[in-house]
């Protein structure tokens, strides 16, 4: 996908947890990707569309504690993976019939747990790499997957079947046609503009942003969905050029820019990321 250059103003940047190591462990026959970071709490996440189980853990936490943490949430993991598999197969059925109606899919995006509190991932990530910010609000992103009997994810899911060349071109053309008008509308309101906007297929988020460079990435699937979702994701990522996380200041800005953003996020987070 081609990059679209845009000028931007400087943005404030805050440090975020660096990845120390990543490896896959086996928990009762289920592969779990463990990423160690300089963080205080442990987070468990189910990544769409494959249903991969991912844990972010403090650098010095023992593997035994991580295993116990995952085991204690196995029923929850299995439920989320089953829900995601069902939602994805419903979406796939639409593709098989030659049409895709995103609004008909009551799916789920990535689901994350932090300690004993359930958080829903917004599906929008302000940073590159493995760092992920989540909002403590209802989901699904987020913004979880395959049947419990299939611990490696859903082997029937084939993204090349979903994302044909024609469908990619259609989605890219739709986004590229909408972006100039959206940027003309929103960059004066938000007071920030990106250096580049890149369109790509993403498996677990609708958009991402690197404040340091001003780069924004948008999920190509937005080109097949209602235009209001592309607008919301763009405003969300532009706001991250001001605010690193999803805290009070971020929410205050979003309230001022796009009062309906919570409703849009809630509906978007019901959609399955393909």
PDB file of C-alpha atoms in Angstrom:
ATOM      1  CA  UNK A   1       0.000   0.000   0.000  1.00  0.00           C
ATOM      2  CA  UNK A   2       1.258   3.462  -0.832  1.00  0.00           C
ATOM      3  CA  UNK A   3       2.076   6.017   1.835  1.00  0.00           C
ATOM      4  CA  UNK A   4       0.311   9.356   1.651  1.00  0.00           C
ATOM      5  CA  UNK A   5       2.554  12.215   2.860  1.00  0.00           C
ATOM      6  CA  UNK A   6       1.076  14.994   4.946  1.00  0.00           C
ATOM      7  CA  UNK A   7       2.637  17.806   6.917  1.00  0.00           C
ATOM      8  CA  UNK A   8       2.248  17.877  10.655  1.00  0.00           C
ATOM      9  CA  UNK A   9       3.046  19.911  13.730  1.00  0.00           C
ATOM     10  CA  UNK A  10       5.365  18.520  16.441  1.00  0.00           C
ATOM     11  CA  UNK A  11       3.677  16.287  19.016  1.00  0.00           C
ATOM     12  CA  UNK A  12       4.472  15.406  22.608  1.00  0.00           C
ATOM     13  CA  UNK A  13       5.817  11.918  23.213  1.00  0.00           C
ATOM     14  CA  UNK A  14       5.893   9.824  26.372  1.00  0.00           C
ATOM     15  CA  UNK A  15       7.977   6.707  26.943  1.00  0.00           C
ATOM     16  CA  UNK A  16       6.160   3.348  26.794  1.00  0.00           C
ATOM     17  CA  UNK A  17       7.088  -0.098  28.077  1.00  0.00           C
ATOM     18  CA  UNK A  18       9.863  -1.683  26.031  1.00  0.00           C
ATOM     19  CA  UNK A  19       9.683  -5.349  25.112  1.00  0.00           C
ATOM     20  CA  UNK A  20      12.390  -7.303  26.936  1.00  0.00           C
ATOM     21  CA  UNK A  21      11.703 -10.760  25.527  1.00  0.00           C
ATOM     22  CA  UNK A  22       9.020 -12.768  23.758  1.00  0.00           C
ATOM     23  CA  UNK A  23       8.616 -16.529  23.645  1.00  0.00           C
ATOM     24  CA  UNK A  24       5.890 -19.162  23.402  1.00  0.00           C
ATOM     25  CA  UNK A  25       5.135 -21.467  26.333  1.00  0.00           C
ATOM     26  CA  UNK A  26       2.771 -24.435  26.585  1.00  0.00           C
ATOM     27  CA  UNK A  27      -0.069 -24.288  29.097  1.00  0.00           C
ATOM     28  CA  UNK A  28      -1.900 -27.613  29.189  1.00  0.00           C
ATOM     29  CA  UNK A  29      -1.504 -28.058  25.443  1.00  0.00           C
ATOM     30  CA  UNK A  30      -2.380 -24.455  24.578  1.00  0.00           C
ATOM     31  CA  UNK A  31       0.369 -22.257  23.060  1.00  0.00           C
ATOM     32  CA  UNK A  32       0.683 -18.937  24.890  1.00  0.00           C
ATOM     33  CA  UNK A  33       2.894 -16.117  23.672  1.00  0.00           C
ATOM     34  CA  UNK A  34       4.533 -14.407  26.653  1.00  0.00           C
ATOM     35  CA  UNK A  35       6.020 -10.947  26.240  1.00  0.00           C
ATOM     36  CA  UNK A  36       7.977  -9.538  29.159  1.00  0.00           C
ATOM     37  CA  UNK A  37       7.958  -5.787  29.643  1.00  0.00           C
ATOM     38  CA  UNK A  38       8.781  -3.223  32.288  1.00  0.00           C
ATOM     39  CA  UNK A  39       5.228  -3.194  33.617  1.00  0.00           C
ATOM     40  CA  UNK A  40       3.679  -3.846  37.029  1.00  0.00           C
ATOM     41  CA  UNK A  41       0.637  -5.914  36.108  1.00  0.00           C
ATOM     42  CA  UNK A  42       0.009  -8.941  33.939  1.00  0.00           C
ATOM     43  CA  UNK A  43      -2.346  -8.786  30.952  1.00  0.00           C
ATOM     44  CA  UNK A  44      -3.906 -11.629  28.993  1.00  0.00           C
ATOM     45  CA  UNK A  45      -5.222 -11.038  25.514  1.00  0.00           C
ATOM     46  CA  UNK A  46      -7.005 -13.075  22.854  1.00  0.00           C
ATOM     47  CA  UNK A  47      -5.895 -11.902  19.408  1.00  0.00           C
ATOM     48  CA  UNK A  48      -8.245 -12.042  16.457  1.00  0.00           C
ATOM     49  CA  UNK A  49      -8.667 -13.538  13.980  1.00  0.00           C
ATOM     50  CA  UNK A  50      -6.660 -16.624  15.005  1.00  0.00           C
ATOM     51  CA  UNK A  51      -7.582 -16.707  18.700  1.00  0.00           C
ATOM     52  CA  UNK A  52      -3.935 -16.603  19.726  1.00  0.00           C
ATOM     53  CA  UNK A  53      -3.435 -16.238  23.483  1.00  0.00           C
ATOM     54  CA  UNK A  54      -0.947 -13.521  24.408  1.00  0.00           C
ATOM     55  CA  UNK A  55       0.292 -12.531  27.860  1.00  0.00           C
ATOM     56  CA  UNK A  56       2.194  -9.375  28.767  1.00  0.00           C
ATOM     57  CA  UNK A  57       4.041  -9.929  32.045  1.00  0.00           C
ATOM     58  CA  UNK A  58       6.422  -7.989  34.304  1.00  0.00           C
ATOM     59  CA  UNK A  59      10.071  -8.618  33.534  1.00  0.00           C
ATOM     60  CA  UNK A  60      10.826 -10.599  36.706  1.00  0.00           C
ATOM     61  CA  UNK A  61       7.602 -12.520  37.131  1.00  0.00           C
ATOM     62  CA  UNK A  62       8.120 -16.290  37.356  1.00  0.00           C
ATOM     63  CA  UNK A  63       6.859 -18.566  34.616  1.00  0.00           C
ATOM     64  CA  UNK A  64       4.907 -20.529  37.217  1.00  0.00           C
ATOM     65  CA  UNK A  65       2.876 -17.423  38.106  1.00  0.00           C
ATOM     66  CA  UNK A  66       2.176 -16.825  34.425  1.00  0.00           C
ATOM     67  CA  UNK A  67       1.035 -20.417  33.912  1.00  0.00           C
ATOM     68  CA  UNK A  68      -1.229 -20.246  36.973  1.00  0.00           C
ATOM     69  CA  UNK A  69      -2.659 -16.946  35.733  1.00  0.00           C
ATOM     70  CA  UNK A  70      -3.564 -18.497  32.360  1.00  0.00           C
ATOM     71  CA  UNK A  71      -4.931 -21.699  33.906  1.00  0.00           C
ATOM     72  CA  UNK A  72      -7.174 -19.713  36.207  1.00  0.00           C
ATOM     73  CA  UNK A  73      -8.737 -18.044  33.181  1.00  0.00           C
ATOM     74  CA  UNK A  74      -8.967 -21.053  30.859  1.00  0.00           C
ATOM     75  CA  UNK A  75     -12.766 -21.190  30.832  1.00  0.00           C
ATOM     76  CA  UNK A  76     -12.909 -17.489  29.997  1.00  0.00           C
ATOM     77  CA  UNK A  77     -10.314 -17.976  27.240  1.00  0.00           C
ATOM     78  CA  UNK A  78     -12.252 -20.843  25.688  1.00  0.00           C
ATOM     79  CA  UNK A  79     -15.509 -18.869  25.747  1.00  0.00           C
ATOM     80  CA  UNK A  80     -13.933 -15.879  24.029  1.00  0.00           C
ATOM     81  CA  UNK A  81     -12.264 -18.008  21.370  1.00  0.00           C
ATOM     82  CA  UNK A  82     -15.523 -19.802  20.627  1.00  0.00           C
ATOM     83  CA  UNK A  83     -17.366 -16.488  20.309  1.00  0.00           C
ATOM     84  CA  UNK A  84     -14.755 -15.126  17.941  1.00  0.00           C
ATOM     85  CA  UNK A  85     -14.750 -18.265  15.795  1.00  0.00           C
ATOM     86  CA  UNK A  86     -18.532 -18.117  15.461  1.00  0.00           C
ATOM     87  CA  UNK A  87     -18.490 -14.441  14.512  1.00  0.00           C
ATOM     88  CA  UNK A  88     -15.726 -14.958  11.978  1.00  0.00           C
ATOM     89  CA  UNK A  89     -17.484 -17.890  10.323  1.00  0.00           C
ATOM     90  CA  UNK A  90     -20.623 -15.756   9.982  1.00  0.00           C
ATOM     91  CA  UNK A  91     -18.557 -13.087   8.261  1.00  0.00           C
ATOM     92  CA  UNK A  92     -16.899 -15.689   6.049  1.00  0.00           C
ATOM     93  CA  UNK A  93     -20.320 -16.988   4.991  1.00  0.00           C
ATOM     94  CA  UNK A  94     -21.113 -13.532   3.662  1.00  0.00           C
ATOM     95  CA  UNK A  95     -17.924 -13.536   1.618  1.00  0.00           C
ATOM     96  CA  UNK A  96     -18.662 -17.021   0.266  1.00  0.00           C
ATOM     97  CA  UNK A  97     -22.001 -15.755  -1.020  1.00  0.00           C
ATOM     98  CA  UNK A  98     -20.218 -12.963  -2.871  1.00  0.00           C
ATOM     99  CA  UNK A  99     -21.347 -10.155  -0.586  1.00  0.00           C
ATOM    100  CA  UNK A 100     -20.139  -8.775   2.719  1.00  0.00           C
ATOM    101  CA  UNK A 101     -22.367  -6.728   4.967  1.00  0.00           C
ATOM    102  CA  UNK A 102     -20.196  -5.656   7.930  1.00  0.00           C
ATOM    103  CA  UNK A 103     -23.228  -4.380   9.827  1.00  0.00           C
ATOM    104  CA  UNK A 104     -24.705  -7.873   9.888  1.00  0.00           C
ATOM    105  CA  UNK A 105     -21.800  -9.353  11.825  1.00  0.00           C
ATOM    106  CA  UNK A 106     -22.240  -9.258  15.593  1.00  0.00           C
ATOM    107  CA  UNK A 107     -18.693 -10.371  16.156  1.00  0.00           C
ATOM    108  CA  UNK A 108     -16.019  -9.663  18.707  1.00  0.00           C
ATOM    109  CA  UNK A 109     -12.576  -8.152  18.478  1.00  0.00           C
ATOM    110  CA  UNK A 110      -9.573  -8.771  20.656  1.00  0.00           C
ATOM    111  CA  UNK A 111     -10.371  -9.250  24.321  1.00  0.00           C
ATOM    112  CA  UNK A 112      -8.004  -8.463  27.132  1.00  0.00           C
ATOM    113  CA  UNK A 113      -7.843  -9.207  30.860  1.00  0.00           C
ATOM    114  CA  UNK A 114      -5.772  -7.275  33.357  1.00  0.00           C
ATOM    115  CA  UNK A 115      -5.406  -9.044  36.658  1.00  0.00           C
ATOM    116  CA  UNK A 116      -8.924  -9.724  37.887  1.00  0.00           C
ATOM    117  CA  UNK A 117     -10.497  -6.880  35.919  1.00  0.00           C
ATOM    118  CA  UNK A 118     -11.877  -7.380  32.435  1.00  0.00           C
ATOM    119  CA  UNK A 119     -10.979  -4.670  29.965  1.00  0.00           C
ATOM    120  CA  UNK A 120     -12.152  -4.422  26.411  1.00  0.00           C
ATOM    121  CA  UNK A 121      -9.519  -3.551  23.870  1.00  0.00           C
ATOM    122  CA  UNK A 122     -10.479  -0.606  21.753  1.00  0.00           C
ATOM    123  CA  UNK A 123      -9.060  -2.136  18.630  1.00  0.00           C
ATOM    124  CA  UNK A 124      -7.059   1.047  18.203  1.00  0.00           C
ATOM    125  CA  UNK A 125      -3.424   1.059  19.158  1.00  0.00           C
ATOM    126  CA  UNK A 126      -1.450   4.309  19.527  1.00  0.00           C
ATOM    127  CA  UNK A 127       1.952   2.659  19.127  1.00  0.00           C
ATOM    128  CA  UNK A 128       4.012   0.331  17.000  1.00  0.00           C
ATOM    129  CA  UNK A 129       5.317  -2.983  18.284  1.00  0.00           C
ATOM    130  CA  UNK A 130       3.681  -4.956  21.045  1.00  0.00           C
ATOM    131  CA  UNK A 131       2.599  -2.094  23.276  1.00  0.00           C
ATOM    132  CA  UNK A 132      -1.173  -1.929  23.439  1.00  0.00           C
ATOM    133  CA  UNK A 133      -3.389   0.497  25.286  1.00  0.00           C
ATOM    134  CA  UNK A 134      -6.889  -0.536  26.271  1.00  0.00           C
ATOM    135  CA  UNK A 135      -9.894   1.366  27.481  1.00  0.00           C
ATOM    136  CA  UNK A 136     -11.697   0.125  30.633  1.00  0.00           C
ATOM    137  CA  UNK A 137     -14.996   0.154  28.783  1.00  0.00           C
ATOM    138  CA  UNK A 138     -17.408  -2.428  27.424  1.00  0.00           C
ATOM    139  CA  UNK A 139     -16.502  -4.403  24.402  1.00  0.00           C
ATOM    140  CA  UNK A 140     -15.901  -7.132  22.575  1.00  0.00           C
ATOM    141  CA  UNK A 141     -11.803  -4.571  20.577  1.00  0.00           C
ATOM    142  CA  UNK A 142     -10.742  -3.553  21.276  1.00  0.00           C
ATOM    143  CA  UNK A 143     -11.553  -4.366  19.739  1.00  0.00           C
ATOM    144  CA  UNK A 144     -11.716 -14.059  21.004  1.00  0.00           C
ATOM    145  CA  UNK A 145     -11.454 -17.127  18.839  1.00  0.00           C
ATOM    146  CA  UNK A 146     -11.350 -20.609  17.680  1.00  0.00           C
ATOM    147  CA  UNK A 147     -13.026 -23.532  19.422  1.00  0.00           C
ATOM    148  CA  UNK A 148     -11.402 -24.806  22.587  1.00  0.00           C
ATOM    149  CA  UNK A 149     -10.537 -28.044  20.813  1.00  0.00           C
ATOM    150  CA  UNK A 150      -8.418 -26.107  18.327  1.00  0.00           C
ATOM    151  CA  UNK A 151      -5.690 -24.585  20.455  1.00  0.00           C
ATOM    152  CA  UNK A 152      -3.695 -23.371  17.506  1.00  0.00           C
ATOM    153  CA  UNK A 153      -6.495 -21.165  16.235  1.00  0.00           C
ATOM    154  CA  UNK A 154      -8.966 -21.744  13.428  1.00  0.00           C
ATOM    155  CA  UNK A 155      -7.276 -23.743  10.714  1.00  0.00           C
ATOM    156  CA  UNK A 156     -10.217 -23.100   8.354  1.00  0.00           C
ATOM    157  CA  UNK A 157      -9.629 -19.341   8.323  1.00  0.00           C
ATOM    158  CA  UNK A 158      -7.880 -18.286   5.113  1.00  0.00           C
ATOM    159  CA  UNK A 159      -7.325 -14.559   4.736  1.00  0.00           C
ATOM    160  CA  UNK A 160      -6.308 -14.967   1.089  1.00  0.00           C
ATOM    161  CA  UNK A 161      -9.810 -16.273   0.413  1.00  0.00           C
ATOM    162  CA  UNK A 162     -11.347 -13.243   2.078  1.00  0.00           C
ATOM    163  CA  UNK A 163      -8.970 -10.614   0.740  1.00  0.00           C
ATOM    164  CA  UNK A 164      -8.961 -11.123  -3.004  1.00  0.00           C
ATOM    165  CA  UNK A 165      -7.116  -8.616  -5.202  1.00  0.00           C
ATOM    166  CA  UNK A 166     -10.405  -7.050  -6.276  1.00  0.00           C
ATOM    167  CA  UNK A 167     -11.604  -6.670  -2.691  1.00  0.00           C
ATOM    168  CA  UNK A 168      -8.308  -5.098  -1.607  1.00  0.00           C
ATOM    169  CA  UNK A 169      -8.441  -2.634  -4.487  1.00  0.00           C
ATOM    170  CA  UNK A 170     -12.047  -1.761  -3.731  1.00  0.00           C
ATOM    171  CA  UNK A 171     -11.313  -1.130  -0.044  1.00  0.00           C
ATOM    172  CA  UNK A 172      -8.190   0.905  -0.788  1.00  0.00           C
ATOM    173  CA  UNK A 173      -9.989   3.027  -3.371  1.00  0.00           C
ATOM    174  CA  UNK A 174     -12.843   3.743  -0.968  1.00  0.00           C
ATOM    175  CA  UNK A 175     -10.496   4.919   1.786  1.00  0.00           C
ATOM    176  CA  UNK A 176      -8.303   6.973  -0.547  1.00  0.00           C
ATOM    177  CA  UNK A 177     -11.390   8.680  -1.945  1.00  0.00           C
ATOM    178  CA  UNK A 178     -12.627   9.608   1.529  1.00  0.00           C
ATOM    179  CA  UNK A 179      -9.355  10.652   3.195  1.00  0.00           C
ATOM    180  CA  UNK A 180      -8.779  14.079   1.585  1.00  0.00           C
ATOM    181  CA  UNK A 181     -12.176  15.330   2.686  1.00  0.00           C
ATOM    182  CA  UNK A 182     -11.829  13.838   6.149  1.00  0.00           C
ATOM    183  CA  UNK A 183      -8.393  15.374   6.641  1.00  0.00           C
ATOM    184  CA  UNK A 184      -9.601  18.764   5.430  1.00  0.00           C
ATOM    185  CA  UNK A 185     -12.416  18.533   7.963  1.00  0.00           C
ATOM    186  CA  UNK A 186     -10.589  17.142  10.986  1.00  0.00           C
ATOM    187  CA  UNK A 187      -7.003  18.420  11.006  1.00  0.00           C
ATOM    188  CA  UNK A 188      -8.121  22.009  11.759  1.00  0.00           C
ATOM    189  CA  UNK A 189     -10.440  20.733  14.492  1.00  0.00           C
ATOM    190  CA  UNK A 190      -7.920  18.421  16.150  1.00  0.00           C
ATOM    191  CA  UNK A 191      -4.972  20.723  15.502  1.00  0.00           C
ATOM    192  CA  UNK A 192      -2.706  17.896  14.343  1.00  0.00           C
ATOM    193  CA  UNK A 193      -1.998  16.300  10.997  1.00  0.00           C
ATOM    194  CA  UNK A 194      -0.154  13.072  10.135  1.00  0.00           C
ATOM    195  CA  UNK A 195       3.099  12.820   8.229  1.00  0.00           C
ATOM    196  CA  UNK A 196       1.936   9.641   6.494  1.00  0.00           C
ATOM    197  CA  UNK A 197      -1.175   7.517   6.341  1.00  0.00           C
ATOM    198  CA  UNK A 198      -0.657   3.875   5.431  1.00  0.00           C
ATOM    199  CA  UNK A 199      -3.408   1.411   4.585  1.00  0.00           C
ATOM    200  CA  UNK A 200      -2.835  -2.196   5.564  1.00  0.00           C
ATOM    201  CA  UNK A 201      -4.606  -5.335   6.668  1.00  0.00           C
ATOM    202  CA  UNK A 202      -4.507  -5.706  10.440  1.00  0.00           C
ATOM    203  CA  UNK A 203      -5.533  -8.732  12.458  1.00  0.00           C
ATOM    204  CA  UNK A 204      -6.293  -7.164  15.826  1.00  0.00           C
ATOM    205  CA  UNK A 205      -6.933  -3.439  15.479  1.00  0.00           C
ATOM    206  CA  UNK A 206      -8.684  -0.859  13.364  1.00  0.00           C
ATOM    207  CA  UNK A 207      -5.912   1.695  13.417  1.00  0.00           C
ATOM    208  CA  UNK A 208      -2.599   2.613  14.992  1.00  0.00           C
ATOM    209  CA  UNK A 209      -0.422   5.661  15.404  1.00  0.00           C
ATOM    210  CA  UNK A 210       3.211   6.465  16.155  1.00  0.00           C
ATOM    211  CA  UNK A 211       3.159   9.941  17.737  1.00  0.00           C
ATOM    212  CA  UNK A 212       6.935  10.356  17.477  1.00  0.00           C
ATOM    213  CA  UNK A 213       6.878  10.166  13.680  1.00  0.00           C
ATOM    214  CA  UNK A 214       3.300  11.248  13.064  1.00  0.00           C
ATOM    215  CA  UNK A 215       2.512   8.092  11.108  1.00  0.00           C
ATOM    216  CA  UNK A 216      -1.012   6.700  11.126  1.00  0.00           C
ATOM    217  CA  UNK A 217      -2.011   3.256   9.916  1.00  0.00           C
ATOM    218  CA  UNK A 218      -5.588   2.345   9.039  1.00  0.00           C
ATOM    219  CA  UNK A 219      -7.083  -1.105   8.667  1.00  0.00           C
ATOM    220  CA  UNK A 220      -7.965  -1.716   5.031  1.00  0.00           C
ATOM    221  CA  UNK A 221     -11.204  -3.361   6.145  1.00  0.00           C
ATOM    222  CA  UNK A 222     -12.563   0.091   6.998  1.00  0.00           C
ATOM    223  CA  UNK A 223     -12.952   0.622   3.255  1.00  0.00           C
ATOM    224  CA  UNK A 224     -15.664  -2.059   3.210  1.00  0.00           C
ATOM    225  CA  UNK A 225     -17.557  -0.653   6.171  1.00  0.00           C
ATOM    226  CA  UNK A 226     -19.840   2.269   6.887  1.00  0.00           C
ATOM    227  CA  UNK A 227     -18.005   5.602   6.308  1.00  0.00           C
ATOM    228  CA  UNK A 228     -18.663   6.749   9.873  1.00  0.00           C
ATOM    229  CA  UNK A 229     -16.234   4.124  11.192  1.00  0.00           C
ATOM    230  CA  UNK A 230     -13.358   5.326   9.016  1.00  0.00           C
ATOM    231  CA  UNK A 231     -14.037   8.848  10.260  1.00  0.00           C
ATOM    232  CA  UNK A 232     -14.064   7.739  13.901  1.00  0.00           C
ATOM    233  CA  UNK A 233     -10.830   5.754  13.602  1.00  0.00           C
ATOM    234  CA  UNK A 234      -9.083   8.652  11.873  1.00  0.00           C
ATOM    235  CA  UNK A 235     -10.156  11.118  14.581  1.00  0.00           C
ATOM    236  CA  UNK A 236      -9.102   8.617  17.263  1.00  0.00           C
ATOM    237  CA  UNK A 237      -5.616   8.315  15.781  1.00  0.00           C
ATOM    238  CA  UNK A 238      -5.253  12.054  15.175  1.00  0.00           C
ATOM    239  CA  UNK A 239      -6.064  12.570  18.846  1.00  0.00           C
ATOM    240  CA  UNK A 240      -3.192  10.236  19.748  1.00  0.00           C
ATOM    241  CA  UNK A 241      -0.848  12.808  18.197  1.00  0.00           C
ATOM    242  CA  UNK A 242      -1.776  14.846  21.300  1.00  0.00           C
ATOM    243  CA  UNK A 243      -2.339  12.140  23.889  1.00  0.00           C
ATOM    244  CA  UNK A 244      -0.379   8.889  24.213  1.00  0.00           C
ATOM    245  CA  UNK A 245      -2.936   6.715  25.975  1.00  0.00           C
ATOM    246  CA  UNK A 246      -6.694   6.507  26.470  1.00  0.00           C
ATOM    247  CA  UNK A 247      -6.797   8.397  29.737  1.00  0.00           C
ATOM    248  CA  UNK A 248      -8.909  11.303  30.929  1.00  0.00           C
ATOM    249  CA  UNK A 249      -7.245  13.881  28.673  1.00  0.00           C
ATOM    250  CA  UNK A 250      -7.672  11.668  25.622  1.00  0.00           C
ATOM    251  CA  UNK A 251     -11.351  11.116  26.404  1.00  0.00           C
ATOM    252  CA  UNK A 252     -11.921  14.816  27.014  1.00  0.00           C
ATOM    253  CA  UNK A 253     -10.492  15.638  23.609  1.00  0.00           C
ATOM    254  CA  UNK A 254     -12.601  12.978  21.918  1.00  0.00           C
ATOM    255  CA  UNK A 255     -15.713  14.284  23.692  1.00  0.00           C
ATOM    256  CA  UNK A 256     -14.972  17.740  22.327  1.00  0.00           C
ATOM    257  CA  UNK A 257     -14.131  16.608  18.799  1.00  0.00           C
ATOM    258  CA  UNK A 258     -16.655  13.833  18.232  1.00  0.00           C
ATOM    259  CA  UNK A 259     -19.366  13.597  20.913  1.00  0.00           C
ATOM    260  CA  UNK A 260     -20.713  10.325  19.448  1.00  0.00           C
ATOM    261  CA  UNK A 261     -17.356   8.577  19.606  1.00  0.00           C
ATOM    262  CA  UNK A 262     -18.325   6.188  22.390  1.00  0.00           C
ATOM    263  CA  UNK A 263     -21.348   4.952  20.444  1.00  0.00           C
ATOM    264  CA  UNK A 264     -19.227   4.513  17.331  1.00  0.00           C
ATOM    265  CA  UNK A 265     -16.549   2.670  19.266  1.00  0.00           C
ATOM    266  CA  UNK A 266     -19.104   0.366  20.857  1.00  0.00           C
ATOM    267  CA  UNK A 267     -20.597  -0.536  17.491  1.00  0.00           C
ATOM    268  CA  UNK A 268     -17.215  -0.902  15.782  1.00  0.00           C
ATOM    269  CA  UNK A 269     -16.046  -3.213  18.523  1.00  0.00           C
ATOM    270  CA  UNK A 270     -18.881  -5.591  17.682  1.00  0.00           C
ATOM    271  CA  UNK A 271     -17.384  -6.151  14.248  1.00  0.00           C
ATOM    272  CA  UNK A 272     -14.984  -8.951  13.507  1.00  0.00           C
ATOM    273  CA  UNK A 273     -11.532  -8.031  12.197  1.00  0.00           C
ATOM    274  CA  UNK A 274     -10.811 -10.232   9.176  1.00  0.00           C
TER     275      UNK A 274
END
